[in-house]
Amino acid sequence: QVSPVQRAIMRSADGLPVDLSGCVSGTHEERMKFHFGCSVLPPVRPRMMVLETGVRAGKTMVSAGGIVRSSLTCRFRRPPEGDEIPDADGLIGVRRGEVVRTPIVGPTLDHCRKAFSDVTNLMMRSPVLSAMVVKSLINSLLFRRPDGYEVLIEKVSTAAGGANLRSTWLAGAFFDEADFHGAEDAAENLEEQLQAVRTRMLPDAQIWVASSPWSDSSPFHTLHSKAFGFPSADVIAFHSDSRSMNPSL
């Protein structure tokens, strides 16, 4: 069962109104300031969601749902802008047969295991979503959207400068336990990985970054601190203890 706080994350990710009046304690405004650092969120779908929560709060499960939705709904084709030259259909973007990926990124493939398992379970346990699955392997899942385009959701280990994230279109991206990525001066730090995926994201695709807190000087901590209380079309930052988000603990 989805908790009010978990539901609030998903609604904020879609730019929809959030209602936290059903929480165990506190008024709606008090809970908003605790979880989002402000009382009002912008009515837009942000490019990035940054979640900092305690362990066993359900952040990986929620984020897995977020990247599946992103993969299903982001725009593969769009009108040209400026001096862009359109294809025969008057649009630009992904062409038939081009590879589109949604990477689940971690320092190693083993760090991606829980997130990929949640994605697989979500896809395979739904009659609607499972009918879209073309191939499911140990490290990847390929599905075909209703518009006929295919998306490969896969585990990806970090590489220097995000080199293995720049080569294809991206329908979403998920960095789980992001506070455990490399330090700011490391060759495989979080900031460089995020910059790599930003340049390849399709319109309306989302980046999800989630972690339990570990260091107060890490790139993840800096990213979350700068965005918390200042939601925008670019990023919404969220914070929660475990029990507020998952009352079943």
Tab-separated table of N, CA and C in Angstrom, residues 90-154:
chain	number	residue	atom	x	y	z
A	90	GLY	N	8.300	16.210	-40.664
A	90	GLY	CA	8.290	17.542	-40.085
A	90	GLY	C	8.792	17.595	-38.660
A	91	LEU	N	9.271	16.464	-38.123
A	91	LEU	CA	9.728	16.384	-36.740
A	91	LEU	C	11.190	15.958	-36.693
A	92	ILE	N	11.798	16.079	-35.511
A	92	ILE	CA	13.141	15.564	-35.287
A	92	ILE	C	13.134	14.723	-34.023
A	93	GLY	N	14.229	13.977	-33.839
A	93	GLY	CA	14.341	13.144	-32.646
A	93	GLY	C	14.702	11.723	-32.986
A	94	VAL	N	14.142	10.786	-32.246
A	94	VAL	CA	14.464	9.372	-32.409
A	94	VAL	C	13.858	8.841	-33.710
A	95	ARG	N	14.687	8.154	-34.485
A	95	ARG	CA	14.193	7.494	-35.694
A	95	ARG	C	13.951	6.026	-35.404
A	96	ARG	N	13.117	5.401	-36.184
A	96	ARG	CA	12.828	3.976	-36.012
A	96	ARG	C	14.126	3.179	-36.073
A	97	GLY	N	14.286	2.284	-35.126
A	97	GLY	CA	15.469	1.438	-35.091
A	97	GLY	C	16.598	1.970	-34.248
A	98	GLU	N	16.557	3.262	-33.869
A	98	GLU	CA	17.602	3.803	-33.014
A	98	GLU	C	17.435	3.289	-31.582
A	99	VAL	N	18.553	3.088	-30.914
A	99	VAL	CA	18.543	2.587	-29.539
A	99	VAL	C	18.192	3.708	-28.570
A	100	VAL	N	17.217	3.439	-27.702
A	100	VAL	CA	16.858	4.364	-26.625
A	100	VAL	C	17.004	3.605	-25.307
A	101	ARG	N	17.737	4.173	-24.360
A	101	ARG	CA	18.025	3.486	-23.110
A	101	ARG	C	17.491	4.264	-21.915
A	102	THR	N	17.249	3.532	-20.828
A	102	THR	CA	17.010	4.119	-19.507
A	102	THR	C	17.974	3.430	-18.560
A	103	PRO	N	19.126	4.039	-18.283
A	103	PRO	CA	20.124	3.375	-17.448
A	103	PRO	C	19.819	3.486	-15.952
A	104	ILE	N	20.096	2.423	-15.233
A	104	ILE	CA	20.124	2.426	-13.780
A	104	ILE	C	21.593	2.405	-13.410
A	105	VAL	N	22.106	3.510	-12.866
A	105	VAL	CA	23.549	3.730	-12.762
A	105	VAL	C	24.032	3.529	-11.326
A	106	GLY	N	25.120	2.796	-11.192
A	106	GLY	CA	25.740	2.597	-9.885
A	106	GLY	C	27.239	2.450	-10.020
A	107	PRO	N	27.996	2.563	-8.919
A	107	PRO	CA	29.441	2.365	-8.971
A	107	PRO	C	29.828	1.000	-9.539
A	108	THR	N	28.998	-0.018	-9.264
A	108	THR	CA	29.151	-1.345	-9.864
A	108	THR	C	27.758	-1.844	-10.244
A	109	LEU	N	27.714	-2.897	-11.060
A	109	LEU	CA	26.421	-3.465	-11.439
A	109	LEU	C	25.677	-4.009	-10.226
A	110	ASP	N	26.417	-4.480	-9.228
A	110	ASP	CA	25.778	-5.019	-8.031
A	110	ASP	C	25.008	-3.943	-7.274
A	111	HIS	N	25.498	-2.691	-7.328
A	111	HIS	CA	24.795	-1.591	-6.678
A	111	HIS	C	23.435	-1.319	-7.351
A	112	CYS	N	23.257	-1.780	-8.568
A	112	CYS	CA	22.014	-1.531	-9.317
A	112	CYS	C	20.979	-2.637	-9.124
A	113	ARG	N	21.348	-3.677	-8.390
A	113	ARG	CA	20.524	-4.883	-8.343
A	113	ARG	C	19.125	-4.625	-7.799
A	114	LYS	N	19.002	-3.920	-6.661
A	114	LYS	CA	17.693	-3.685	-6.052
A	114	LYS	C	16.812	-2.830	-6.963
A	115	ALA	N	17.376	-1.776	-7.528
A	115	ALA	CA	16.599	-0.892	-8.397
A	115	ALA	C	16.104	-1.639	-9.632
A	116	PHE	N	16.984	-2.434	-10.245
A	116	PHE	CA	16.573	-3.171	-11.445
A	116	PHE	C	15.526	-4.225	-11.098
A	117	SER	N	15.662	-4.847	-9.936
A	117	SER	CA	14.664	-5.827	-9.491
A	117	SER	C	13.295	-5.171	-9.325
A	118	ASP	N	13.259	-3.956	-8.763
A	118	ASP	CA	11.989	-3.253	-8.594
A	118	ASP	C	11.374	-2.901	-9.945
A	119	VAL	N	12.194	-2.501	-10.909
A	119	VAL	CA	11.689	-2.202	-12.251
A	119	VAL	C	11.114	-3.466	-12.887
A	120	THR	N	11.859	-4.557	-12.808
A	120	THR	CA	11.408	-5.820	-13.402
A	120	THR	C	10.109	-6.284	-12.775
A	121	ASN	N	10.018	-6.243	-11.440
A	121	ASN	CA	8.792	-6.657	-10.755
A	121	ASN	C	7.608	-5.789	-11.166
A	122	LEU	N	7.844	-4.484	-11.266
A	122	LEU	CA	6.775	-3.574	-11.671
A	122	LEU	C	6.270	-3.902	-13.073
A	123	MET	N	7.193	-4.152	-13.981
A	123	MET	CA	6.809	-4.445	-15.366
A	123	MET	C	6.127	-5.816	-15.488
A	124	MET	N	6.682	-6.830	-14.862
A	124	MET	CA	6.210	-8.193	-15.079
A	124	MET	C	4.936	-8.521	-14.308
A	125	ARG	N	4.664	-7.800	-13.207
A	125	ARG	CA	3.464	-8.098	-12.415
A	125	ARG	C	2.239	-7.338	-12.898
A	126	SER	N	2.419	-6.440	-13.832
A	126	SER	CA	1.286	-5.692	-14.390
A	126	SER	C	0.855	-6.324	-15.712
A	127	PRO	N	-0.408	-6.708	-15.852
A	127	PRO	CA	-0.867	-7.284	-17.127
A	127	PRO	C	-0.641	-6.338	-18.303
A	128	VAL	N	-0.823	-5.034	-18.073
A	128	VAL	CA	-0.654	-4.065	-19.155
A	128	VAL	C	0.824	-3.917	-19.520
A	129	LEU	N	1.691	-3.727	-18.509
A	129	LEU	CA	3.110	-3.496	-18.777
A	129	LEU	C	3.822	-4.766	-19.248
A	130	SER	N	3.462	-5.912	-18.681
A	130	SER	CA	4.137	-7.156	-19.072
A	130	SER	C	3.885	-7.492	-20.538
A	131	ALA	N	2.737	-7.066	-21.066
A	131	ALA	CA	2.446	-7.306	-22.483
A	131	ALA	C	3.372	-6.513	-23.394
A	132	MET	N	4.022	-5.468	-22.855
A	132	MET	CA	4.945	-4.659	-23.651
A	132	MET	C	6.364	-5.225	-23.658
A	133	VAL	N	6.679	-6.143	-22.727
A	133	VAL	CA	8.040	-6.643	-22.586
A	133	VAL	C	8.412	-7.506	-23.787
A	134	VAL	N	9.528	-7.165	-24.418
A	134	VAL	CA	10.053	-7.933	-25.549
A	134	VAL	C	11.064	-8.962	-25.079
A	135	LYS	N	11.946	-8.553	-24.157
A	135	LYS	CA	12.982	-9.455	-23.667
A	135	LYS	C	13.398	-9.019	-22.267
A	136	SER	N	13.511	-9.991	-21.363
A	136	SER	CA	13.949	-9.709	-19.999
A	136	SER	C	15.145	-10.583	-19.669
A	137	LEU	N	16.289	-9.934	-19.399
A	137	LEU	CA	17.528	-10.635	-19.092
A	137	LEU	C	18.009	-10.252	-17.696
A	138	ILE	N	19.138	-10.808	-17.267
A	138	ILE	CA	19.610	-10.584	-15.911
A	138	ILE	C	20.025	-9.139	-15.667
A	139	ASN	N	20.486	-8.443	-16.702
A	139	ASN	CA	20.950	-7.063	-16.529
A	139	ASN	C	20.180	-6.046	-17.358
A	140	SER	N	19.157	-6.474	-18.070
A	140	SER	CA	18.428	-5.538	-18.924
A	140	SER	C	17.016	-6.024	-19.197
A	141	LEU	N	16.168	-5.078	-19.548
A	141	LEU	CA	14.782	-5.383	-19.917
A	141	LEU	C	14.413	-4.495	-21.104
A	142	LEU	N	13.978	-5.114	-22.189
A	142	LEU	CA	13.583	-4.383	-23.396
A	142	LEU	C	12.066	-4.417	-23.512
A	143	PHE	N	11.443	-3.230	-23.676
A	143	PHE	CA	9.997	-3.213	-23.878
A	143	PHE	C	9.624	-2.292	-25.033
A	144	ARG	N	8.450	-2.552	-25.604
A	144	ARG	CA	7.965	-1.775	-26.746
A	144	ARG	C	6.783	-0.918	-26.291
A	145	ARG	N	6.903	0.381	-26.463
A	145	ARG	CA	5.853	1.315	-26.074
A	145	ARG	C	4.656	1.186	-27.012
A	146	PRO	N	3.488	1.695	-26.595
A	146	PRO	CA	2.315	1.657	-27.476
A	146	PRO	C	2.529	2.352	-28.818
A	147	ASP	N	3.470	3.325	-28.882
A	147	ASP	CA	3.730	4.006	-30.156
A	147	ASP	C	4.703	3.236	-31.045
A	148	GLY	N	5.147	2.054	-30.590
A	148	GLY	CA	6.009	1.205	-31.398
A	148	GLY	C	7.493	1.365	-31.137
A	149	TYR	N	7.912	2.404	-30.415
A	149	TYR	CA	9.323	2.599	-30.099
A	149	TYR	C	9.726	1.679	-28.941
A	150	GLU	N	10.985	1.245	-28.967
A	150	GLU	CA	11.485	0.349	-27.933
A	150	GLU	C	12.442	1.077	-26.991
A	151	VAL	N	12.421	0.668	-25.723
A	151	VAL	CA	13.295	1.237	-24.693
A	151	VAL	C	13.998	0.099	-23.976
A	152	LEU	N	15.305	0.257	-23.773
A	152	LEU	CA	16.102	-0.720	-23.048
A	152	LEU	C	16.420	-0.161	-21.667
A	153	ILE	N	15.846	-0.748	-20.623
A	153	ILE	CA	16.182	-0.397	-19.249
A	153	ILE	C	17.290	-1.343	-18.804
A	154	GLU	N	18.425	-0.802	-18.366
A	154	GLU	CA	19.562	-1.672	-18.085
A	154	GLU	C	20.427	-1.148	-16.951
